[in-house]
Amino acid sequence: MTELSKRFNFKEVDEKWSNHWVDKGLFHTKPHKDKKPYTIVIPPPNVTGILHMGHALNDTLQDIIIRYKRMNGYEALWMPGTDHAGIATQNVVEKQLAKEGQKRQDLGRDAFVERLWDWKQQYGDTIIHQLKKLGSSCDWSRTRFTMDDDYSHAVKDVFIKLYAKGLIYRGQYIINWCPRCQTALSDEEVEHEDLPGNLYHIKYALKEDPNKFLVVATTRPETMLGDTAVAVNPKDERYKDFIGKNLILPLVNREIPIIEDDFVNPEFGTGAVKVTPAHDPNDFDIGKRHDLPFINILNPDATLNKEAGADYEGMDRFEAREVIISTLKEAKLLTKVEQHTHAVGHCYRCHTVIEPYISKQWFVKMKPLAGPARDAVTTGAIKFYPDRWTKVYLNWMDNIRDWCISRQIWWGHRIPVWYDDQENIYVAYNEEEALAQARDKRGEAVKLRQDPDVLDTWFSSWLWPFATLGWPNKSEDLDYFYPTASLFTASEIIFFWVARMVMAGIEFIGEIPFKDVYIHGTVRDTEGRKMSKSLGNAIDPLEIINEYGADALRFSLIMNSGQDLFVSKEKFEVGRNFANKIWNATRLILMNTSEIDSNFDITKKEHIQTMELSHQWIISKFYTTLQKVNQSIESYRYSEAETLMYEFFWSNFCDWYLEIIKNKWDDKDTQNVTYKILELSLQMMHPFMPFVTEEIWQHIKPEAGEICTSLWPEIQSQLIDESKEEQMSYVIDMITAVRNMRAQWNISPKLKTKCYFDASGNTTFNIQEHEQSLLRLAQLETLEEDIKITQRKNIAITLVHGIKIAIDLGEVVDVAKEKARMIKEREGLIKLKDNLAKRLDNKSFTDKAPKEVVKKEKGRLEALEQKTEELQKVIASLH
RNA sequence: GGGCGAUUAGCUCAGUUGGUUAGAGCACCUGACUUACAUUCAGGGGGUCGAGGGUUCAACUCCUUCAUCGCCCACCA
C-alpha cells in the first residue's frame, strides 16, 4: 500500500494529472456511431486574456457538465480556442510599441500586423495553459483561433453571402467613434455611464433683428461650431414667429435657419435645439429630413479641425468646450448653466468618451436575421437558464438596429472588398477574383485597392459554433457535433455574442447553434464591485490555485454561484478543506482495508440485505444523494449538487459512517462497503473536483484506468430504503441526545458514563442492536435497559423518538437544574402542541386542506402530546 | 424614463410548484492535540425571512404598494 501524505498535496497532483490527461488524449473526440454527441463550445477568451475569476467560473461550469456527460457515455466535445479580439489586442501591441517610442504608423500596416502575429505566437496561448491548470477537459487537439486560415475563410464566406443577399451594405452614417482607438464601434460596444454634467443655455441672435435672441440648451457646447440649424417644435407657441427666420451662429458668424421638427420636445431645456448633424445621432436624422449641411468639425483624434475655425483648430474637444464657455460668458451669451446628469458613451475597450461621428462604414441589416432568431427562443427551441434572460434577449431582438461591422484598425479580418477608380465595389475571396470581376465589368484590366478596414471581432465570433467544426466545408464533425448542446456565458455577452450566434446558426446552417443557454453571475469583490485590474480588487485565480489548489478554486466558486458571486480569499478554504477531507478519509480507508473482495457487488440486494444497518444506511444514502445530484446537474443547479455531495461525504460518510464502523475493520462487509462507497463517491465528485478524485482513484483502483473516463454510477433504486435511513436517524438522534446532555453537564470527554434507557414507548426500534455505536460515539460505559428509569437518582434524562434515555451523573447532579432544563424544554413543546391543536380545531383547515396534510398534522400532534406527557412524568419523578 | 434582480443568522448565501419547530458555510462561544484529517472533532448561542396592506384553512414562498441597493436597456439636446 502506498503511503499517503497527511495533507492533500495539490501542488504535485494538479500538474501531474492535467498533463497526463492531455498527453494521453483522453478528451479527444471524434464522430462515433454508437455514441450520442454532447457539444459545448467555449466562449473563446481573448488572446490578450489571462485567466480571471470570471473565466474560472465560466470554465468550471462547462467542465463539470462535460465531464459529467463524458462519464455518462456521451462523446463529449468541449471545443476550445481563442478570439483575436481586434481592438483589445491591437491596443496591447500599440502600448508595447509606445514604450519603444513608436506608433503603428511608423511600422506600416504589414510590419505591424506581423508584430501582432509575433505577439500572438508568444503570448496568445497563455490562457490556454491556464485553462489546463484549472482542469478544463477540452479537446485540445481541436484548439481554434478566430484568425486561423480556415476560420478566416468562413468569415469571408459569410461576408460574401450576406452581401449577395443584400444584407450587408456600405454607407455614410453617424456612428460611435472612439478617438483613442480611432475606429468606429457598434452600438453594443458603447458603454453608457451617467455622469454629472452641465446644460449650457446659449443665446443665438436673430439675423433679422440682432436684438432678439433664441436661447438653445446643450451639454456639449463645442459642437455648436458645427451647427447648421436650430430646431423648434411646430406646436410650440413661443417660437411660432421664429420659424423660417435665420440666426447668426455665435463665434462662427454663420447664418443658420430656424426649422420646425416634431422631434423637439418643448418641455426640455428651452424648447429650442441646436442642430449639429455631423455630431449627434438625432441631429443627423433632422439634418437628413431637412437637407441641412453636415459640417464635421472633428479630426479622428477628437481635436477640432479647420471647419471649427482658426481659433479652435487643433484644440482638444474638452479644452475647446472650456474655451467656448468662457468666450460665450464674456460675450454675455451664456444665460444659464444648469446641472444636468446625462448618459455619456464610453469605449468598452479603453473607456474613452466616444463621439458620434459621420463616416462611411459597412453595416449588416439586422431585421431579417432577427426574426428567425427571435422565433427560436419563443418556440422554446432555445431556452435560457435562468428564464428571465429570455425577455432581455427578445427585447434586444425587437429593438434591433443595424450592425456597424467595419473597424479602422489593422488587426483582424480584412474586409473582402475592393474598389476601382470609380468606386465600384467588388466583393471577393481574394484580389485575383476581384480583379477578374472588375475586368468583366469594365471590359479592361483595372487597378484595385482593398478596403483598408477590418471586421468587428464579433463578426467572426458569431460563427464560432460551426466555423470551429469545419464550416463552410461539409464535414463529418459538423454533422455529428452540431448543433451544440449548451452554452455558458455571462449576461454581458448576450447581445454581443449569444444573440448573433443564434442568427448566424439559423442563417448559415439552417439550424440553431445550441439548445440551452446558461447565464451565470458576475464575480465581484465583497463590496459588490466588479473585479478588475484597474480597481486592484481582483483575486487572481492562479494565486488561488497555487495556495489552495485547483479543486478548491473550482469547488468554492461553484458553491457560491447562485447569482452574482461575492468572493474573498477566505471563501476558497471551503474547497481546500473539503479536498483535504476526501483525502484523509481515503487515508483512513486505505490503512484499514487490506482484503477487498474483487467480486464484491454492491448492487446485489440479497447480499446487502444481510448486512448490518450502518452499511445498508450508507448505501441507501449514497444512492439517494446520487439521484439528487443527477437531477441538480441536469437542471444546471451546480451549487445544489455540491451541497448534496458535501453533506453526504462529510457528514454522513465521514462523521457518522466511518466513526461507526471504526472498530469493525476486520469485518469483510465493512471493508467492501466502505471501499466501494469511497469509489462511487469519488466518481460522483469527479466533475467538480477532478484532481483529488483522480489522484485517489489511482490509489484505490489503479487497474481501472482514469476516473475521468470511468462510467458514471448507475442509480440502484432497489438499494434506496427509506426505512433504513429512518432507523439510522434514530441512532444518530440518540447519540446526539446523549452528547448533548453530556455537554450540558460539563462531563469531561474522557469520562465514560453509564447510560439507561426505557424503550417501552417505541417498539419498532431495537436500541440494543446499536449498543456498540452508542457506547463508542456517546462515550458510554454501559447501556442498560431500565423500565423504572425515572426513579433513578442523579441522572440527566431525555426523550428521543419515544425512548427515554438517561445518563448517570454520579454525585455531581443538581436536580433543580436538570428539572429546570426539562421544564423549559416542555414549555417549548407545549407551545408547539397548542398551536398545532388550534390549527386542527379549525374546521376550515380540516375541511379545506388536503387530507394527507391533515393526517400528517394529526400524527405530529399525537407525537407531541405523548412526548410532553412523558416529559411531565419524568419531571414529576425527578427528586 | 423603461425593464430586471436582490433584500432570510454578525457575514456570504440555500430554501424547486404555499403545508413539520426556516437551513448551510464562515465568524462567534464552550470543550477536546480521541494514532484519517486542528484544513479536525463534539456541543452551543444567534433570524418577528426589508416595511405596510391583501389573497388563503395555511405565506419566506402568491398579489399589491413602498423603501434601500445593484444591474441592463433607452436618441430628449
Coordinates of N, CA, C and O in Angstrom, one line a residue, chain A residues 399-503:
Chain A
N399 N -35.8 45.5 -30.8 CA -35.4 46.9 -31.0 C -34.1 46.9 -31.7 O -33.3 47.8 -31.6
I400 N -33.9 45.9 -32.5 CA -32.5 45.8 -33.1 C -32.3 46.8 -34.2 O -33.1 47.3 -34.8
R401 N -31.0 47.3 -34.2 CA -30.6 48.2 -35.2 C -29.4 47.6 -36.0 O -28.8 46.7 -35.6
D402 N -29.2 48.2 -37.1 CA -28.2 47.7 -38.0 C -26.8 47.7 -37.3 O -26.5 48.5 -36.5
W403 N -26.0 46.7 -37.7 CA -24.7 46.5 -37.0 C -23.6 47.0 -37.8 O -23.3 46.6 -39.0
C404 N -22.9 48.0 -37.2 CA -21.7 48.5 -37.9 C -20.5 47.6 -37.7 O -20.1 47.3 -36.6
I405 N -20.1 47.0 -38.8 CA -19.1 45.9 -38.7 C -17.7 46.3 -39.1 O -16.7 45.5 -39.0
S406 N -17.5 47.5 -39.7 CA -16.1 47.9 -40.1 C -15.4 48.6 -39.0 O -16.0 49.3 -38.2
R407 N -14.1 48.3 -38.9 CA -13.3 48.9 -37.8 C -12.0 49.4 -38.5 O -11.4 48.7 -39.3
Q408 N -11.6 50.6 -38.0 CA -10.5 51.2 -38.6 C -9.2 50.8 -37.9 O -8.4 51.7 -37.5
I409 N -9.0 49.5 -37.8 CA -7.8 49.1 -37.2 C -7.2 48.1 -38.1 O -7.7 47.8 -39.2
W410 N -6.1 47.5 -37.7 CA -5.3 46.7 -38.7 C -5.3 45.2 -38.3 O -5.0 44.3 -39.1
W411 N -5.7 44.9 -37.1 CA -5.6 43.5 -36.6 C -7.0 42.9 -36.7 O -7.9 43.4 -36.0
G412 N -7.2 42.0 -37.6 CA -8.5 41.4 -37.8 C -8.7 40.9 -39.2 O -7.7 40.7 -39.9
H413 N -9.9 40.5 -39.5 CA -10.2 40.0 -40.8 C -10.4 41.2 -41.8 O -11.3 42.0 -41.6
R414 N -9.5 41.4 -42.7 CA -9.6 42.5 -43.7 C -10.9 42.3 -44.4 O -11.3 41.2 -44.8
I415 N -11.6 43.4 -44.6 CA -12.9 43.4 -45.3 C -12.7 42.9 -46.8 O -11.8 43.5 -47.4
P416 N -13.4 41.9 -47.2 CA -13.1 41.3 -48.5 C -13.7 42.1 -49.7 O -14.5 41.6 -50.4
V417 N -13.3 43.4 -49.7 CA -13.9 44.3 -50.7 C -12.8 45.1 -51.4 O -11.9 45.6 -50.7
W418 N -13.0 45.2 -52.7 CA -12.0 46.0 -53.5 C -12.8 47.1 -54.2 O -13.9 46.9 -54.6
Y419 N -12.1 48.2 -54.4 CA -12.7 49.3 -55.2 C -11.8 49.7 -56.4 O -10.6 49.6 -56.3
D420 N -12.5 50.1 -57.4 CA -11.7 50.6 -58.6 C -11.7 52.1 -58.5 O -12.3 52.7 -57.6
D421 N -11.2 52.7 -59.5 CA -11.0 54.2 -59.5 C -12.4 54.9 -59.6 O -12.5 56.1 -59.4
Q422 N -13.4 54.1 -59.9 CA -14.8 54.8 -60.0 C -15.6 54.4 -58.8 O -16.8 54.5 -58.8
E423 N -14.9 53.9 -57.8 CA -15.6 53.5 -56.5 C -16.6 52.3 -56.7 O -17.6 52.2 -56.0
N424 N -16.4 51.6 -57.8 CA -17.2 50.3 -57.9 C -16.8 49.3 -56.9 O -15.6 49.3 -56.5
I425 N -17.7 48.6 -56.4 CA -17.4 47.6 -55.3 C -17.3 46.2 -55.8 O -18.1 45.7 -56.6
Y426 N -16.2 45.5 -55.5 CA -16.0 44.1 -55.8 C -15.8 43.3 -54.5 O -14.8 43.5 -53.8
V427 N -16.8 42.4 -54.3 CA -16.7 41.6 -53.1 C -16.2 40.2 -53.5 O -16.8 39.6 -54.3
A428 N -15.1 39.8 -52.9 CA -14.4 38.6 -53.4 C -13.6 37.9 -52.3 O -13.2 38.6 -51.3
Y429 N -13.2 36.7 -52.5 CA -12.4 36.0 -51.6 C -11.0 36.5 -51.6 O -10.3 36.5 -50.6
N430 N -10.5 37.0 -52.8 CA -9.2 37.5 -52.9 C -9.1 38.5 -54.0 O -10.0 38.7 -54.8
E431 N -7.9 39.1 -54.1 CA -7.7 40.2 -55.1 C -7.9 39.7 -56.5 O -8.5 40.3 -57.3
E432 N -7.4 38.5 -56.7 CA -7.4 37.9 -58.1 C -8.9 37.8 -58.6 O -9.2 38.2 -59.7
E433 N -9.7 37.3 -57.7 CA -11.1 37.2 -58.0 C -11.7 38.6 -58.3 O -12.5 38.8 -59.2
A434 N -11.4 39.5 -57.4 CA -11.9 40.8 -57.5 C -11.5 41.5 -58.8 O -12.3 42.1 -59.5
L435 N -10.2 41.2 -59.2 CA -9.7 41.7 -60.5 C -10.5 41.2 -61.7 O -10.8 41.9 -62.6
A436 N -10.7 39.9 -61.5 CA -11.5 39.2 -62.6 C -12.9 39.8 -62.7 O -13.3 40.1 -63.8
Q437 N -13.5 40.1 -61.6 CA -14.8 40.7 -61.6 C -14.7 42.1 -62.3 O -15.6 42.5 -63.1
A438 N -13.7 42.8 -61.9 CA -13.5 44.2 -62.4 C -13.3 44.1 -63.9 O -13.9 45.0 -64.7
R439 N -12.5 43.2 -64.4 CA -12.3 43.1 -65.8 C -13.6 42.8 -66.5 O -13.9 43.4 -67.5
D440 N -14.4 41.9 -66.0 CA -15.7 41.6 -66.6 C -16.5 42.9 -66.7 O -17.2 43.1 -67.7
K441 N -16.5 43.6 -65.6 CA -17.4 44.7 -65.5 C -17.0 45.9 -66.4 O -17.7 46.5 -67.2
R442 N -15.7 46.2 -66.3 CA -15.1 47.3 -67.0 C -14.7 47.0 -68.4 O -14.4 47.9 -69.2
G443 N -14.5 45.7 -68.7 CA -14.1 45.3 -70.0 C -12.6 45.5 -70.2 O -12.0 45.5 -71.3
E444 N -11.9 45.8 -69.2 CA -10.4 46.0 -69.3 C -9.8 45.8 -67.9 O -10.5 45.8 -66.9
A445 N -8.5 45.6 -67.9 CA -7.9 45.4 -66.6 C -7.8 46.7 -65.9 O -7.4 47.8 -66.5
V446 N -8.2 46.7 -64.6 CA -8.1 48.0 -63.8 C -7.3 47.7 -62.5 O -7.3 46.6 -62.1
K447 N -6.9 48.8 -62.0 CA -6.2 48.7 -60.7 C -7.2 48.7 -59.6 O -8.2 49.5 -59.7
L448 N -7.1 47.9 -58.6 CA -8.0 47.9 -57.5 C -7.3 48.2 -56.2 O -6.1 47.9 -56.1
R449 N -8.0 48.7 -55.2 CA -7.4 48.8 -53.9 C -8.4 48.2 -52.9 O -9.6 48.3 -53.1
Q450 N -7.9 47.5 -51.9 CA -8.7 46.8 -51.0 C -9.2 47.7 -49.9 O -8.5 48.7 -49.5
D451 N -10.4 47.5 -49.4 CA -10.9 48.3 -48.3 C -9.9 48.2 -47.2 O -9.4 47.1 -46.8
P452 N -9.4 49.3 -46.6 CA -8.4 49.2 -45.6 C -8.9 48.7 -44.2 O -8.1 48.3 -43.4
D453 N -10.2 48.6 -44.0 CA -10.7 48.3 -42.7 C -10.8 46.8 -42.5 O -10.7 46.0 -43.4
V454 N -10.9 46.5 -41.2 CA -11.1 45.1 -40.8 C -12.5 44.9 -40.2 O -13.2 45.9 -39.9
L455 N -12.9 43.7 -40.0 CA -14.2 43.4 -39.5 C -14.3 43.4 -38.0 O -13.3 43.0 -37.3
D456 N -15.4 43.8 -37.4 CA -15.6 43.7 -36.0 C -15.3 42.3 -35.5 O -15.6 41.3 -36.2
T457 N -14.6 42.2 -34.4 CA -14.3 40.9 -33.9 C -15.5 39.9 -33.8 O -15.4 38.8 -34.1
W458 N -16.6 40.5 -33.4 CA -17.8 39.7 -33.2 C -18.4 39.2 -34.5 O -19.2 38.2 -34.6
F459 N -17.9 39.8 -35.6 CA -18.3 39.3 -36.9 C -17.7 37.9 -37.2 O -18.1 37.2 -38.1
S460 N -16.6 37.6 -36.5 CA -16.1 36.3 -36.6 C -16.5 35.4 -35.5 O -16.8 34.2 -35.7
S461 N -16.7 36.0 -34.3 CA -17.1 35.1 -33.2 C -18.5 34.5 -33.4 O -18.8 33.5 -32.8
W462 N -19.3 35.2 -34.1 CA -20.7 34.7 -34.2 C -20.8 33.4 -35.0 O -21.8 32.8 -35.1
L463 N -19.7 33.1 -35.6 CA -19.7 31.8 -36.4 C -19.0 30.7 -35.6 O -18.9 29.5 -36.1
W464 N -18.6 31.0 -34.4 CA -17.8 30.0 -33.6 C -18.4 28.6 -33.5 O -17.7 27.6 -33.7
P465 N -19.7 28.4 -33.2 CA -20.2 27.1 -33.1 C -20.1 26.2 -34.3 O -20.1 25.0 -34.2
F466 N -20.0 26.8 -35.5 CA -19.9 25.9 -36.7 C -18.6 26.1 -37.4 O -18.1 25.2 -38.0
A467 N -18.0 27.3 -37.4 CA -16.8 27.5 -38.1 C -15.7 26.7 -37.4 O -14.7 26.3 -38.1
T468 N -15.8 26.4 -36.2 CA -14.8 25.6 -35.5 C -14.9 24.1 -35.9 O -14.0 23.3 -35.6
L469 N -16.0 23.8 -36.5 CA -16.3 22.4 -36.9 C -16.1 22.2 -38.4 O -16.5 21.2 -39.0
G470 N -15.4 23.2 -39.0 CA -15.0 23.0 -40.4 C -15.9 23.7 -41.4 O -15.5 23.8 -42.6
W471 N -17.0 24.3 -41.0 CA -17.8 25.0 -42.0 C -17.0 26.1 -42.6 O -16.1 26.7 -41.9
P472 N -17.1 26.5 -43.8 CA -18.2 26.1 -44.7 C -18.0 24.8 -45.5 O -18.9 24.4 -46.3
N473 N -16.9 24.1 -45.2 CA -16.8 22.8 -45.8 C -17.8 21.8 -45.1 O -18.0 21.9 -43.9
K474 N -18.2 20.9 -45.9 CA -19.1 19.8 -45.3 C -18.1 18.9 -44.5 O -17.0 18.6 -45.0
S475 N -18.5 18.6 -43.3 CA -17.6 17.7 -42.6 C -18.4 16.8 -41.7 O -19.5 17.1 -41.3
E476 N -17.8 15.7 -41.4 CA -18.4 14.7 -40.5 C -18.6 15.3 -39.2 O -19.6 15.1 -38.5
D477 N -17.6 16.1 -38.8 CA -17.6 16.7 -37.5 C -18.9 17.6 -37.3 O -19.6 17.6 -36.3
L478 N -19.1 18.4 -38.4 CA -20.2 19.3 -38.3 C -21.5 18.6 -38.2 O -22.4 18.9 -37.4
D479 N -21.6 17.5 -39.0 CA -22.9 16.7 -39.0 C -23.1 16.1 -37.6 O -24.2 16.1 -37.1
Y480 N -22.0 15.7 -37.0 CA -22.1 14.9 -35.8 C -22.3 15.8 -34.6 O -23.1 15.6 -33.7
F481 N -21.4 16.9 -34.5 CA -21.4 17.6 -33.2 C -22.3 18.9 -33.2 O -22.5 19.5 -32.2
Y482 N -22.8 19.3 -34.4 CA -23.6 20.4 -34.4 C -25.1 20.0 -34.6 O -25.3 19.0 -35.3
P483 N -26.0 20.6 -33.9 CA -25.9 21.8 -33.0 C -25.3 21.4 -31.7 O -25.4 20.3 -31.2
T484 N -24.7 22.4 -31.0 CA -24.2 22.1 -29.7 C -25.3 22.0 -28.7 O -26.4 22.4 -29.0
A485 N -25.0 21.5 -27.5 CA -26.0 21.3 -26.5 C -26.3 22.5 -25.7 O -27.4 22.9 -25.5
S486 N -25.2 23.1 -25.1 CA -25.4 24.1 -24.2 C -24.3 25.2 -24.3 O -23.2 24.9 -24.8
L487 N -24.7 26.4 -23.9 CA -23.7 27.5 -24.0 C -23.7 28.1 -22.6 O -24.7 28.4 -22.0
F488 N -22.5 28.4 -22.1 CA -22.3 29.0 -20.8 C -21.7 30.4 -21.0 O -20.6 30.4 -21.5
T489 N -22.3 31.4 -20.5 CA -21.7 32.7 -20.6 C -22.3 33.7 -19.6 O -23.2 33.3 -18.9
A490 N -21.7 34.9 -19.6 CA -22.2 35.9 -18.7 C -23.2 36.8 -19.4 O -23.2 36.9 -20.6
S491 N -24.0 37.5 -18.6 CA -25.1 38.2 -19.2 C -24.6 39.4 -20.1 O -25.3 39.7 -21.1
E492 N -23.4 39.9 -19.9 CA -22.9 41.0 -20.7 C -22.7 40.6 -22.1 O -22.6 41.4 -23.0
I493 N -22.6 39.3 -22.4 CA -22.3 38.8 -23.7 C -23.6 38.4 -24.5 O -23.5 38.0 -25.7
I494 N -24.7 38.5 -23.9 CA -25.9 38.1 -24.6 C -26.1 38.7 -26.0 O -26.3 38.1 -27.0
F495 N -25.9 40.1 -26.0 CA -26.1 40.8 -27.3 C -24.9 40.6 -28.2 O -25.1 40.4 -29.4
F496 N -23.7 40.8 -27.7 CA -22.5 40.7 -28.5 C -22.5 39.4 -29.2 O -22.1 39.3 -30.4
W497 N -22.8 38.3 -28.5 CA -22.4 37.0 -29.0 C -23.5 36.0 -29.1 O -23.8 35.5 -30.1
V498 N -24.2 35.8 -28.0 CA -25.3 34.8 -27.9 C -26.3 35.0 -29.0 O -26.6 34.2 -29.9
A499 N -26.9 36.3 -29.0 CA -27.9 36.6 -30.0 C -27.4 36.5 -31.4 O -28.1 35.9 -32.3
R500 N -26.2 36.9 -31.6 CA -25.7 36.9 -33.0 C -25.4 35.5 -33.5 O -25.5 35.1 -34.6
M501 N -24.9 34.6 -32.5 CA -24.7 33.2 -32.9 C -26.0 32.5 -33.3 O -26.0 31.7 -34.2
V502 N -27.1 32.9 -32.6 CA -28.3 32.3 -33.0 C -28.7 32.7 -34.4 O -29.1 31.8 -35.3
M503 N -28.5 34.0 -34.7 CA -28.8 34.4 -36.1 C -27.9 33.7 -37.1 O -28.4 33.2 -38.1

